[in-house]
Short mmCIF file of C-alpha atoms in Angstrom, two decimals:
data_model
loop_
_atom_site.label_atom_id
_atom_site.label_comp_id
_atom_site.label_asym_id
_atom_site.label_seq_id
_atom_site.Cartn_x
_atom_site.Cartn_y
_atom_site.Cartn_z
CA MET L 1402 8.79 58.43 105.56
CA LYS L 1403 10.18 61.88 106.21
CA VAL L 1404 13.49 60.66 107.69
CA THR L 1405 14.59 58.65 104.67
CA SER L 1406 13.49 61.37 102.25
CA GLU L 1407 15.57 63.91 104.22
CA VAL L 1408 18.59 61.57 104.12
CA ALA L 1409 18.07 60.97 100.40
CA ALA L 1410 17.99 64.75 99.92
CA GLY L 1411 21.40 65.09 101.61
CA ALA L 1412 20.29 66.25 105.06
CA GLY L 1413 22.65 63.97 107.00
CA LEU L 1414 22.20 60.48 108.34
CA HIS L 1415 19.83 58.73 110.71
CA PHE L 1416 20.09 55.91 113.22
CA THR L 1417 17.11 53.56 113.22
CA SER L 1418 16.06 50.17 114.51
CA ALA L 1419 16.15 46.89 112.61
CA SER L 1420 12.37 46.68 112.79
CA ALA L 1421 12.02 50.08 111.12
CA VAL L 1422 14.31 49.14 108.22
CA VAL L 1423 11.82 46.59 106.90
CA THR L 1424 9.07 49.23 106.62
CA LEU L 1425 11.03 52.32 105.50
CA PRO L 1426 11.09 53.45 101.88
CA LEU L 1427 14.73 52.97 100.89
CA ASP L 1428 14.90 54.73 97.52
CA GLY L 1429 18.05 56.85 97.35
CA VAL L 1430 19.52 55.77 100.68
CA HIS L 1431 22.05 53.19 101.83
CA ILE L 1432 21.44 51.01 104.89
CA ALA L 1433 24.42 49.73 106.90
CA GLU L 1434 24.12 47.61 110.02
CA VAL L 1435 26.22 48.78 112.96
CA ALA L 1436 28.11 45.57 113.77
CA ASP L 1437 29.44 46.36 117.23
CA PRO L 1438 27.20 47.59 120.01
CA LEU L 1439 27.17 51.34 120.36
CA PRO L 1440 28.23 52.82 123.68
CA PRO L 1441 25.41 53.90 126.00
CA VAL L 1442 23.77 57.16 125.04
CA THR L 1443 21.87 59.46 127.36
CA VAL L 1444 18.40 60.18 126.02
CA TYR L 1445 15.64 62.34 127.44
CA LEU L 1446 11.87 62.37 127.27
CA ILE L 1447 10.54 65.85 126.54
CA TRP L 1448 6.90 66.81 126.88
CA ARG L 1449 4.78 69.94 127.04
CA GLU L 1450 4.83 71.39 130.56
CA ASP L 1451 1.05 71.74 130.86
CA ASP L 1452 0.19 68.37 129.25
CA GLU L 1453 -2.14 66.47 131.55
CA ALA L 1454 -2.99 63.67 129.09
CA PRO L 1455 -3.45 60.39 130.98
CA ALA L 1456 -1.55 58.45 128.28
CA LEU L 1457 1.48 60.73 128.70
CA HIS L 1458 1.51 60.23 132.45
CA ARG L 1459 1.26 56.45 132.01
CA VAL L 1460 4.30 56.56 129.69
CA LEU L 1461 6.21 58.70 132.21
CA ALA L 1462 5.30 56.37 135.08
CA THR L 1463 6.38 53.33 133.05
CA ALA L 1464 9.66 55.01 132.11
CA ALA L 1465 10.37 55.83 135.75
CA GLU L 1466 9.63 52.21 136.64
CA VAL L 1467 11.65 50.40 133.95
CA LEU L 1468 14.49 52.75 133.03
CA PRO L 1469 17.35 52.67 135.52
CA THR L 1470 18.01 56.41 135.53
CA ALA L 1471 14.59 57.80 134.73
CA ASP L 1472 13.90 60.95 136.68
CA ARG L 1473 11.98 64.11 136.03
CA ARG L 1474 14.10 67.21 135.54
CA ASP L 1475 12.44 70.53 136.06
CA PRO L 1476 14.29 73.52 134.59
#
């Protein structure tokens, strides 16, 4: 996977999920579990402005439905 090869090459670090750890190639990297919960982090969904793909719009609708602060920001 590109992420672990970039980390192994010295390009920083990466946060990942527990489920991803079991499938990632781990040669040349160290894995450390974060013991305490991390504070909330604001994340954004970014998509191409003219993308009309039905799957994208289903994901956006689901995000708006299940994420407490999901809203669409137009620049």
